[in-house]
Short mmCIF file of C-alpha atoms in Angstrom, two decimals:
data_model
loop_
_atom_site.label_atom_id
_atom_site.label_comp_id
_atom_site.label_asym_id
_atom_site.label_seq_id
_atom_site.Cartn_x
_atom_site.Cartn_y
_atom_site.Cartn_z
CA MET A 102 -0.06 -0.03 0.16
CA VAL A 103 3.17 2.36 -0.03
CA SER A 104 2.06 4.07 -3.50
CA PHE A 105 -1.34 4.71 -2.04
CA PHE A 106 -0.02 6.33 0.67
CA LEU A 107 2.58 8.50 -1.17
CA CYS A 108 -0.21 9.78 -3.45
CA LEU A 109 -2.06 10.61 -0.27
CA ALA A 110 0.82 12.35 1.23
CA LEU A 111 1.23 14.41 -2.10
CA LEU A 112 -2.38 15.52 -2.11
CA ILE A 113 -1.87 17.08 1.71
CA VAL A 114 1.42 18.57 1.04
CA GLY A 115 0.17 19.97 -2.43
CA TYR A 116 -2.49 21.60 -0.80
CA PHE A 117 -0.22 23.89 1.57
CA THR A 118 2.47 24.27 -0.98
CA TYR A 119 0.99 24.29 -4.66
CA GLY A 120 -2.16 25.36 -3.41
CA LYS A 121 -0.73 28.35 -2.22
CA VAL A 122 1.26 29.23 -5.08
CA VAL A 123 -1.82 29.23 -6.80
CA ASP A 124 -3.52 31.57 -4.10
CA ASN A 125 -0.59 33.82 -4.40
CA THR A 126 -0.81 34.11 -8.20
CA PHE A 127 -4.39 35.33 -8.01
CA GLY A 128 -3.53 37.73 -5.14
CA PRO A 129 -6.64 37.86 -3.05
CA ASP A 130 -7.10 41.02 -1.22
CA ASP A 131 -9.27 43.14 1.20
CA ARG A 132 -11.80 44.40 -1.11
CA GLU A 133 -15.77 43.96 -0.26
CA THR A 134 -17.21 40.83 -1.65
CA PRO A 135 -20.31 40.56 -3.48
CA ALA A 136 -22.04 38.51 -0.62
CA VAL A 137 -21.53 42.11 1.40
CA ARG A 138 -22.03 44.45 -1.14
CA ILE A 139 -24.78 42.97 -3.02
CA ASN A 140 -26.46 40.69 -0.27
CA ASP A 141 -30.19 40.00 -1.36
CA GLY A 142 -31.15 37.20 0.96
CA VAL A 143 -31.52 34.52 -1.63
CA ASP A 144 -28.35 34.04 -3.53
CA TYR A 145 -26.13 36.37 -1.92
CA VAL A 146 -25.70 35.41 1.68
CA VAL A 147 -22.43 35.66 3.99
CA MET A 148 -21.60 32.38 5.45
CA PRO A 149 -18.75 31.33 7.64
CA GLN A 150 -15.73 29.63 6.02
CA TRP A 151 -16.12 26.12 7.56
CA LYS A 152 -19.60 26.16 6.24
CA LEU A 153 -18.72 27.25 2.77
CA PHE A 154 -15.83 24.77 2.39
CA LEU A 155 -18.50 21.99 3.53
CA VAL A 156 -20.98 23.13 1.11
CA GLN A 157 -18.57 23.27 -1.56
CA LEU A 158 -17.44 20.02 -0.97
CA LEU A 159 -20.94 18.77 -0.99
CA ASN A 160 -21.77 20.59 -4.10
CA ILE A 161 -18.88 19.30 -6.09
CA ALA A 162 -18.58 15.91 -4.66
CA GLY A 163 -21.57 13.61 -5.10
CA LEU A 164 -21.26 10.33 -6.98
CA GLY A 165 -18.37 11.95 -8.67
CA PRO A 166 -15.30 10.92 -6.83
CA ILE A 167 -17.00 7.80 -5.79
CA PHE A 168 -18.43 6.23 -8.85
CA GLY A 169 -15.82 7.62 -11.44
CA ALA A 170 -13.15 6.67 -8.82
CA MET A 171 -14.47 3.20 -9.09
CA GLN A 172 -14.75 2.85 -12.74
CA GLY A 173 -11.54 4.43 -13.04
CA ALA A 174 -9.97 1.70 -11.02
CA LEU A 175 -10.93 -0.62 -13.81
CA TRP A 176 -7.49 0.52 -15.33
CA GLY A 177 -5.53 -0.42 -12.07
CA PRO A 178 -3.49 1.68 -9.75
CA VAL A 179 -2.23 3.95 -12.67
CA VAL A 180 -5.57 5.83 -11.75
CA PHE A 181 -4.01 7.03 -8.51
CA LEU A 182 -1.45 9.26 -10.49
CA TRP A 183 -4.38 10.90 -12.37
CA ILE A 184 -6.39 11.55 -9.26
CA THR A 185 -3.22 13.03 -7.47
CA PHE A 186 -1.73 15.24 -10.19
CA GLY A 187 -4.83 15.74 -11.88
CA THR A 188 -6.31 17.40 -8.59
CA LEU A 189 -3.35 19.10 -7.55
CA PHE A 190 -2.32 20.72 -11.08
CA ALA A 191 -5.65 20.89 -12.92
CA GLY A 192 -8.65 20.37 -10.75
CA GLY A 193 -7.61 22.49 -7.76
CA VAL A 194 -6.46 25.28 -10.03
CA HIS A 195 -9.60 25.06 -12.16
CA ASP A 196 -11.99 25.03 -9.06
CA TYR A 197 -10.12 27.88 -7.14
CA PHE A 198 -10.00 30.50 -10.52
CA SER A 199 -13.47 29.81 -11.43
CA GLY A 200 -14.67 30.79 -7.80
CA MET A 201 -12.06 33.56 -7.62
CA MET A 202 -12.73 34.94 -10.94
CA SER A 203 -16.60 34.75 -10.19
CA GLU A 204 -16.06 36.61 -6.82
CA ARG A 205 -14.22 39.64 -8.93
CA ASN A 206 -17.16 39.72 -10.87
CA ASP A 207 -19.97 40.24 -8.67
CA GLY A 208 -20.58 36.59 -8.37
CA ASP A 209 -21.45 35.69 -12.13
CA SER A 210 -21.96 32.46 -13.50
CA ILE A 211 -19.20 30.60 -15.26
CA ALA A 212 -20.60 31.28 -18.65
CA GLU A 213 -20.54 34.86 -18.31
CA ILE A 214 -17.18 35.10 -17.16
CA THR A 215 -16.18 33.14 -19.97
CA GLY A 216 -17.63 35.71 -22.15
CA LYS A 217 -15.65 38.32 -20.56
CA TYR A 218 -12.34 36.78 -21.48
CA LEU A 219 -12.53 34.57 -24.49
CA GLY A 220 -15.54 36.72 -26.10
CA PRO A 221 -19.20 36.68 -26.99
CA VAL A 222 -18.99 33.67 -29.23
CA MET A 223 -17.65 31.44 -26.38
CA GLN A 224 -19.81 32.94 -23.82
CA ASN A 225 -23.10 31.62 -25.91
CA VAL A 226 -21.21 28.13 -26.09
CA MET A 227 -20.43 28.15 -22.38
CA ARG A 228 -24.20 29.22 -21.78
CA VAL A 229 -25.69 26.38 -23.55
CA PHE A 230 -22.82 23.96 -22.49
CA SER A 231 -23.18 25.08 -18.93
CA VAL A 232 -27.13 24.48 -18.57
CA VAL A 233 -26.82 21.32 -20.80
CA LEU A 234 -24.18 20.01 -18.41
CA LEU A 235 -26.05 21.08 -15.48
CA ILE A 236 -29.27 19.62 -16.21
CA MET A 237 -27.47 16.17 -17.17
CA VAL A 238 -25.52 16.23 -13.43
CA GLY A 239 -29.04 16.76 -12.05
CA THR A 240 -30.51 14.22 -13.77
CA VAL A 241 -27.39 11.76 -12.70
CA PHE A 242 -27.41 12.51 -9.36
CA ALA A 243 -31.29 11.88 -9.07
CA VAL A 244 -31.11 8.45 -11.06
CA GLY A 245 -28.39 7.40 -9.05
CA PRO A 246 -29.43 8.13 -5.46
CA ALA A 247 -33.14 6.40 -6.49
CA GLY A 248 -31.23 3.30 -7.49
CA LEU A 249 -29.48 2.85 -4.55
CA ILE A 250 -32.62 3.57 -2.16
CA VAL A 251 -34.43 0.87 -4.24
CA THR A 252 -31.16 -1.57 -3.56
CA LEU A 253 -31.26 -0.68 0.23
CA CYS A 254 -35.04 -1.13 0.35
CA LYS A 255 -34.88 -4.72 -1.45
CA ASN A 256 -31.86 -5.83 0.80
CA SER A 257 -34.17 -4.69 3.68
CA GLY A 258 -36.85 -6.97 2.95
CA ALA A 259 -39.29 -4.14 1.62
CA SER A 260 -41.66 -4.59 -1.48
CA GLY A 261 -44.19 -2.98 -3.49
CA LEU A 262 -43.99 0.85 -4.19
CA LEU A 263 -40.72 1.17 -2.11
CA THR A 264 -38.94 -0.90 -4.30
CA THR A 265 -39.76 1.22 -7.46
CA THR A 266 -37.13 3.50 -8.91
CA LEU A 267 -40.03 5.76 -10.34
CA PHE A 268 -41.50 6.15 -7.05
CA TRP A 269 -38.12 7.64 -5.28
CA LEU A 270 -37.22 9.33 -8.18
CA VAL A 271 -40.29 11.73 -8.26
CA ILE A 272 -39.59 12.46 -4.32
CA ILE A 273 -36.23 13.35 -5.07
CA LEU A 274 -37.34 15.55 -8.25
CA VAL A 275 -39.88 17.29 -5.95
CA TYR A 276 -37.29 18.02 -3.29
CA TYR A 277 -34.83 19.28 -6.12
CA PHE A 278 -37.89 21.75 -7.29
CA ILE A 279 -38.07 23.13 -3.84
CA ALA A 280 -34.46 23.30 -2.95
CA THR A 281 -33.64 25.21 -6.36
CA PHE A 282 -36.60 27.72 -5.72
CA ILE A 283 -35.95 28.93 -2.11
CA SER A 284 -33.15 30.72 -0.52
CA ILE A 285 -29.70 29.36 -0.34
CA ASP A 286 -29.51 29.41 3.10
CA ALA A 287 -32.81 27.94 3.83
CA ILE A 288 -31.79 24.22 3.25
CA ILE A 289 -28.28 24.32 1.76
CA GLY A 290 -26.45 26.32 4.40
CA LYS A 291 -28.11 24.89 7.51
CA ILE A 292 -27.96 21.00 6.61
CA TYR A 293 -25.73 20.38 3.83
CA PRO A 294 -22.46 20.81 6.17
CA VAL A 295 -23.69 17.95 8.38
CA PHE A 296 -23.91 15.86 5.14
CA GLY A 297 -20.29 17.18 3.87
CA ILE A 298 -19.21 15.63 7.03
CA CYS A 299 -20.88 12.52 6.23
CA LEU A 300 -19.32 12.07 2.75
CA ILE A 301 -15.73 12.46 4.78
CA ILE A 302 -16.51 9.98 7.55
CA MET A 303 -17.93 7.34 4.56
CA ALA A 304 -14.74 7.66 2.72
CA ILE A 305 -12.54 7.04 6.38
CA GLY A 306 -14.58 4.28 7.05
CA VAL A 307 -13.84 2.59 3.80
CA ALA A 308 -10.16 3.33 3.87
CA PHE A 309 -10.16 1.82 7.78
CA GLY A 310 -12.07 -1.26 6.49
CA ILE A 311 -9.59 -1.69 3.60
CA PHE A 312 -6.21 -1.22 5.81
CA THR A 313 -7.69 -3.65 8.85
CA ASN A 314 -8.68 -6.43 6.55
CA PRO A 315 -5.70 -8.72 5.69
CA ASP A 316 -7.57 -9.87 2.69
CA TYR A 317 -7.56 -6.68 1.02
CA ASN A 318 -4.26 -5.23 -0.51
CA ILE A 319 -3.85 -2.13 -2.42
CA PRO A 320 -1.66 -3.19 -5.32
CA GLU A 321 1.71 -1.21 -5.98
CA LEU A 322 1.99 1.49 -9.04
CA TRP A 323 5.21 -0.44 -9.95
CA THR A 324 3.90 -3.95 -9.95
CA HIS A 325 1.05 -2.90 -11.81
CA PHE A 326 1.94 -0.07 -14.18
CA TYR A 327 -0.08 -1.53 -17.02
CA ASN A 328 -3.61 -1.11 -18.49
CA MET A 329 -5.86 -3.57 -16.40
CA HIS A 330 -9.11 -3.04 -18.01
CA PRO A 331 -10.85 -6.20 -18.79
CA SER A 332 -12.19 -4.73 -22.13
CA GLY A 333 -8.76 -3.40 -23.28
CA THR A 334 -10.30 0.45 -23.27
CA PRO A 335 -7.19 2.59 -23.79
CA ILE A 336 -6.05 4.82 -20.66
CA TRP A 337 -5.49 7.76 -22.85
CA SER A 338 -8.12 9.37 -22.66
CA PHE A 339 -10.78 7.16 -21.50
CA MET A 340 -9.71 6.90 -17.89
CA PHE A 341 -9.15 10.81 -17.69
CA ILE A 342 -12.75 11.28 -18.80
CA THR A 343 -14.26 8.87 -16.55
CA VAL A 344 -12.60 9.57 -13.26
CA ALA A 345 -14.03 13.20 -13.85
CA CYS A 346 -15.03 14.83 -10.46
CA GLY A 347 -12.24 12.86 -8.91
CA ALA A 348 -9.22 14.81 -10.53
CA ILE A 349 -10.80 17.66 -12.57
CA SER A 350 -14.60 18.56 -13.46
CA GLY A 351 -16.01 21.38 -15.21
CA PHE A 352 -19.19 20.84 -13.18
CA HIS A 353 -17.59 22.61 -10.27
CA SER A 354 -16.93 25.83 -12.23
CA THR A 355 -20.58 25.81 -12.28
CA GLN A 356 -20.86 25.40 -8.60
CA SER A 357 -18.16 27.77 -7.22
CA PRO A 358 -20.06 30.94 -8.18
CA LEU A 359 -22.44 29.72 -5.57
CA MET A 360 -20.05 29.98 -2.88
CA ALA A 361 -18.37 32.85 -4.64
CA ARG A 362 -21.73 34.83 -3.58
CA CYS A 363 -21.51 33.82 -0.08
CA MET A 364 -17.81 34.72 0.84
CA LYS A 365 -17.15 37.32 3.15
CA SER A 366 -13.49 37.22 2.51
CA GLU A 367 -11.09 36.99 -0.76
CA LYS A 368 -8.55 35.16 1.44
CA GLN A 369 -11.00 32.37 2.05
CA GLY A 370 -10.41 31.04 -1.65
CA HIS A 371 -7.58 28.81 -0.79
CA PHE A 372 -9.65 26.97 1.59
CA VAL A 373 -12.65 26.99 0.16
CA PHE A 374 -11.97 26.55 -3.48
CA TYR A 375 -8.48 24.53 -3.76
CA GLY A 376 -9.03 22.98 -0.41
CA ALA A 377 -12.67 21.34 -1.06
CA MET A 378 -10.80 19.76 -4.38
CA VAL A 379 -8.15 18.21 -2.38
CA CYS A 380 -10.61 16.74 0.01
CA GLU A 381 -12.36 15.48 -3.15
CA GLY A 382 -9.06 14.05 -4.43
CA ILE A 383 -8.46 12.18 -1.27
CA ILE A 384 -12.23 10.83 -1.38
CA ALA A 385 -11.76 9.46 -4.90
CA LEU A 386 -8.20 8.54 -4.03
CA ILE A 387 -9.97 5.94 -1.21
CA TRP A 388 -12.73 4.87 -3.67
CA ALA A 389 -10.33 4.21 -6.43
CA ALA A 390 -8.19 1.85 -3.89
CA ALA A 391 -11.23 0.14 -2.97
CA GLY A 392 -11.99 -0.70 -6.33
CA CYS A 393 -8.24 -1.87 -7.03
CA SER A 394 -8.29 -3.96 -3.74
CA LEU A 395 -11.45 -5.54 -3.10
CA TYR A 396 -12.15 -7.32 -6.09
CA GLU A 397 -10.81 -10.40 -8.06
CA VAL A 398 -7.91 -10.06 -10.72
CA THR A 399 -7.72 -12.65 -13.20
CA GLY A 400 -4.88 -12.83 -15.84
CA GLY A 401 -3.70 -9.48 -14.65
CA LEU A 402 -7.24 -7.68 -15.35
CA ASN A 403 -9.69 -6.24 -13.18
CA THR A 404 -12.22 -8.77 -13.99
CA GLY A 405 -14.05 -8.72 -10.52
CA LEU A 406 -14.55 -4.95 -10.18
CA ALA A 407 -15.97 -4.85 -13.83
CA ALA A 408 -18.41 -8.05 -13.01
CA ALA A 409 -19.48 -5.63 -9.86
CA LEU A 410 -19.79 -2.44 -11.83
CA ALA A 411 -21.91 -4.44 -14.15
CA GLU A 412 -24.54 -4.71 -11.51
CA GLY A 413 -25.21 -0.75 -11.56
CA GLN A 414 -23.88 2.07 -9.89
CA SER A 415 -25.81 1.65 -6.98
CA ALA A 416 -25.33 -1.95 -6.41
CA ALA A 417 -21.39 -1.58 -6.77
CA ILE A 418 -21.01 1.39 -4.08
CA TYR A 419 -23.52 -0.74 -1.63
CA ASP A 420 -21.04 -3.78 -2.22
CA VAL A 421 -17.84 -1.69 -1.08
CA CYS A 422 -19.85 -0.25 1.66
CA SER A 423 -21.06 -3.63 3.07
CA LYS A 424 -17.27 -5.32 2.44
CA THR A 425 -15.33 -2.63 4.51
CA MET A 426 -17.98 -1.85 6.80
CA GLY A 427 -20.24 -4.35 7.30
CA GLY A 428 -23.76 -2.90 9.00
CA ILE A 429 -22.34 0.49 9.70
CA GLY A 430 -21.16 0.77 5.87
CA ILE A 431 -24.93 0.04 4.52
CA ALA A 432 -26.07 2.83 7.34
CA LEU A 433 -23.21 5.20 5.83
CA ALA A 434 -24.20 3.96 2.16
CA MET A 435 -27.60 5.24 2.77
CA ILE A 436 -26.51 8.82 4.17
CA GLY A 437 -23.39 9.43 2.01
CA VAL A 438 -24.20 8.39 -1.34
CA VAL A 439 -28.01 8.85 -1.34
CA VAL A 440 -27.93 12.01 0.33
CA CYS A 441 -24.59 13.47 -0.81
CA PRO A 442 -25.55 13.33 -4.81
CA ILE A 443 -28.78 14.45 -4.07
CA THR A 444 -27.49 17.44 -2.48
CA SER A 445 -25.29 17.97 -5.70
CA GLY A 446 -28.09 17.25 -8.05
CA ASP A 447 -30.33 20.23 -6.35
CA THR A 448 -27.24 22.69 -6.59
CA ALA A 449 -26.71 21.47 -10.27
CA PHE A 450 -30.42 22.61 -10.96
CA ARG A 451 -29.96 25.68 -8.87
CA SER A 452 -26.73 26.79 -11.22
CA ALA A 453 -28.91 26.08 -14.07
CA ARG A 454 -31.40 28.51 -12.76
CA LEU A 455 -28.66 31.04 -12.03
CA THR A 456 -26.92 30.71 -15.50
CA LEU A 457 -30.21 31.13 -17.34
CA ALA A 458 -30.98 33.98 -15.34
CA ASP A 459 -27.86 35.64 -16.00
CA TRP A 460 -28.08 34.88 -19.62
CA PHE A 461 -31.66 36.51 -19.88
CA LYS A 462 -30.95 39.12 -17.41
CA ILE A 463 -34.00 38.07 -15.28
CA ASP A 464 -33.85 39.21 -11.89
CA GLN A 465 -34.15 36.46 -9.08
CA GLY A 466 -35.42 38.30 -6.03
CA SER A 467 -38.93 37.82 -7.53
CA TYR A 468 -41.02 34.55 -6.92
CA VAL A 469 -42.66 34.94 -10.30
CA ASN A 470 -39.27 35.01 -11.98
CA ARG A 471 -37.67 32.25 -9.80
CA LEU A 472 -40.63 30.10 -11.09
CA LYS A 473 -40.14 30.77 -14.80
CA LEU A 474 -37.01 29.37 -14.52
CA CYS A 475 -37.28 26.50 -11.86
CA ILE A 476 -40.62 24.87 -14.23
CA PRO A 477 -38.56 24.29 -17.25
CA VAL A 478 -35.16 23.42 -16.05
CA LEU A 479 -36.81 20.85 -13.62
CA GLY A 480 -39.07 19.76 -16.56
CA VAL A 481 -36.45 18.85 -18.75
CA GLY A 482 -34.43 16.82 -15.86
CA SER A 483 -37.74 15.34 -15.14
CA PHE A 484 -38.17 14.12 -18.49
CA LEU A 485 -34.89 12.54 -18.41
CA GLY A 486 -34.68 11.15 -15.22
CA ILE A 487 -38.23 9.51 -15.81
CA GLY A 488 -37.37 8.08 -19.19
CA ASN A 489 -34.41 6.14 -17.67
CA ALA A 490 -36.43 4.92 -14.66
CA LEU A 491 -39.00 3.70 -17.26
CA GLY A 492 -36.23 1.89 -19.66
CA PHE A 493 -36.36 4.42 -22.42
CA ILE A 494 -33.21 6.38 -21.93
CA ASP A 495 -29.79 4.56 -21.19
CA TYR A 496 -28.52 5.86 -17.62
CA THR A 497 -25.08 4.67 -18.67
CA VAL A 498 -25.17 7.03 -21.97
CA ILE A 499 -26.32 10.13 -19.85
CA TRP A 500 -23.07 9.43 -17.62
CA ARG A 501 -20.75 9.47 -20.75
CA TYR A 502 -22.21 12.22 -22.42
CA PHE A 503 -22.05 14.19 -18.98
CA SER A 504 -18.21 13.12 -18.57
CA TRP A 505 -17.27 14.31 -21.63
CA THR A 506 -19.42 17.52 -21.53
CA ASN A 507 -18.03 17.87 -18.33
CA GLN A 508 -14.08 17.77 -19.03
CA THR A 509 -14.78 20.19 -22.06
CA LEU A 510 -16.35 22.74 -19.95
CA ALA A 511 -13.27 22.60 -17.71
CA MET A 512 -10.79 23.11 -20.59
CA ILE A 513 -12.76 26.29 -21.48
CA VAL A 514 -12.91 27.57 -18.06
CA LEU A 515 -9.12 27.03 -17.76
CA TRP A 516 -8.34 28.68 -21.11
CA ALA A 517 -10.59 31.62 -19.52
CA ALA A 518 -8.71 31.91 -16.42
CA SER A 519 -5.44 31.75 -18.64
CA MET A 520 -6.46 34.91 -20.13
CA TYR A 521 -7.79 36.48 -16.87
CA LEU A 522 -4.16 36.08 -15.75
CA PHE A 523 -2.71 37.55 -19.03
CA LYS A 524 -4.87 40.55 -18.63
CA GLU A 525 -3.79 40.94 -14.89
CA LYS A 526 -0.31 40.80 -15.67
CA ARG A 527 0.29 37.34 -13.89
CA ASN A 528 1.46 33.97 -14.37
CA TYR A 529 -0.97 32.54 -16.93
CA TRP A 530 1.28 29.02 -17.55
CA ILE A 531 -0.21 27.91 -14.16
CA THR A 532 -3.85 27.60 -15.87
CA ALA A 533 -2.51 27.23 -19.49
CA VAL A 534 -0.55 24.08 -19.03
CA PRO A 535 -3.55 22.18 -17.33
CA ALA A 536 -5.86 23.72 -20.39
CA THR A 537 -3.57 22.59 -22.97
CA PHE A 538 -3.58 18.89 -21.67
CA MET A 539 -7.55 19.06 -21.04
CA SER A 540 -7.52 20.10 -24.40
CA ALA A 541 -5.71 16.84 -25.68
CA VAL A 542 -8.01 14.54 -23.38
CA SER A 543 -11.04 16.36 -24.55
CA SER A 544 -10.66 16.17 -28.36
CA THR A 545 -9.17 12.78 -28.34
CA TYR A 546 -11.92 11.12 -26.44
CA PHE A 547 -14.39 13.05 -28.56
CA ILE A 548 -12.86 11.05 -31.75
CA LEU A 549 -12.36 7.85 -29.89
CA ALA A 550 -15.81 7.49 -28.07
CA PRO A 551 -18.41 5.47 -29.65
CA GLU A 552 -21.01 7.94 -28.22
CA CYS A 553 -19.16 10.63 -30.11
CA LEU A 554 -17.58 10.14 -33.43
CA GLY A 555 -15.79 6.63 -32.65
CA GLN A 556 -18.72 4.51 -34.00
CA LEU A 557 -18.76 7.01 -37.38
CA ILE A 558 -14.95 6.41 -37.56
CA ASN A 559 -14.36 2.87 -36.77
CA PRO A 560 -17.92 1.03 -37.22
CA GLU A 561 -16.64 -2.27 -36.80
CA GLY A 562 -15.80 -1.69 -33.28
CA GLY A 563 -12.58 -0.94 -31.85
CA TYR A 564 -10.70 2.22 -30.91
CA ALA A 565 -8.94 4.33 -33.93
CA THR A 566 -6.05 5.50 -31.72
CA ALA A 567 -3.97 6.11 -34.83
CA ILE A 568 -6.25 8.85 -35.80
CA ALA A 569 -7.29 10.07 -32.64
CA TYR A 570 -4.22 10.45 -30.77
CA PRO A 571 -2.19 12.68 -33.27
CA ILE A 572 -5.51 14.98 -33.99
CA GLY A 573 -5.75 15.35 -30.11
CA VAL A 574 -2.02 16.73 -29.87
CA ILE A 575 -2.17 18.86 -32.69
CA PHE A 576 -5.67 20.40 -31.65
CA ALA A 577 -4.01 20.87 -28.02
CA ILE A 578 -1.22 22.75 -29.47
CA ALA A 579 -3.31 24.55 -32.08
CA LEU A 580 -5.71 25.98 -28.71
CA LEU A 581 -2.23 27.20 -27.17
CA ALA A 582 -0.90 28.64 -30.30
CA ILE A 583 -4.08 30.88 -30.33
CA PHE A 584 -4.14 31.65 -27.20
CA LEU A 585 -0.31 32.95 -27.33
CA PHE A 586 -1.18 34.81 -30.60
CA ALA A 587 -3.97 36.48 -28.77
CA THR A 588 -1.83 37.51 -26.00
CA LYS A 589 0.67 39.08 -28.30
CA LYS A 590 -1.77 40.91 -30.42
CA GLN A 591 -3.44 42.66 -27.26
CA THR A 592 0.40 43.25 -25.81
CA SER A 593 1.04 44.84 -29.18
CA LYS A 594 -2.17 47.25 -29.06
CA ALA A 595 -1.11 48.15 -25.86
#
């Protein structure tokens, strides 16, 4: 388990070292924050720092660092490297700058911020991307918990209505409507910190269950440094997309403005934004370790984990909690993996409402105006979620589209942050390097994945890596060149 502990240590040390470099690069000061200046009692409300951190963690976490990390573990312990370095150099940087740029721009949604630094065309692209992503996230984080509740009910001997996904899905969607509509401190600010603590406790419980059971051994990187995926799916770029929230997530940039509107001081950004992402990275590392250590390996491939994941997201998470913590784990699964995704889902729909409000300049102080946006946003989410519950829409397809959209959004946000830093005459390479990397990841996946261009390019199956890899690299270099050209052009004008 040495490689696991090394990665864990790197994450903790990285928060205090590289995280501080990121914070100093931005340069927080004592200016009046939007929460103080605009305070409207609905979306702009001052919260204490500890509450900001826990709400941010809960908003960005959900099933992402759990299920995404377990799926990532199919490739073996090589996933530890992406979770660790992705969190420190990409995810944490992305979350910090998306939150702090919002804070500097009156708490604007990420689409409006992107438009300010990358132009009106990219602003409209981001508006559409953001709303589509947020509705998909809300749907994913409604269907997943509903399925786990059904699993828990069936395993406890219940029958009838309580064991139908549709019943629980409708209840969750009704709650989403209420939480999206009312003031942020009415529910989110009061009870979400408690659930944030539950998410952390659950991860610690899984880790403790692995370490104390001699039958479970986390494989070392140096003895398993190869592709362990049973289907032979390439590591690049499928693993980087699949892990999603456990390393970097564009979804987080849609959530950070929620807390940017509630900060009393800019100096809270390091702990609230970068710190929450590092905490999520640690949670993802633990769940990836569980996926690597709890299941049978056949012929050097993670066949046991693949079989567990084939039973469904809810069943796989339930199985890990049961194996590592027994009855207590089942209870924590109910709290941590049911409630926590729900709390990310409602803030996703809330962010969709605010993104549309910023887009169409609709004041959200009015009940009527909030209803005008809540009804269509929740209506589309309900259509997707209920369609899945009735068997008309494949949940795994929604997740895959969410994953690619998610990482593409992160790529765009990092480019926007790079332009922001250039205009502020600060070190833009701190965001431009991960932006270039994520550009290669996102474009390569788009060409390879069956749900994107993969089936069109290679209809007989398999992966057209000989085409996708060079195009992905060229695309990333081209975006970097365009960015550098834009900075030179602005410098010459000045």
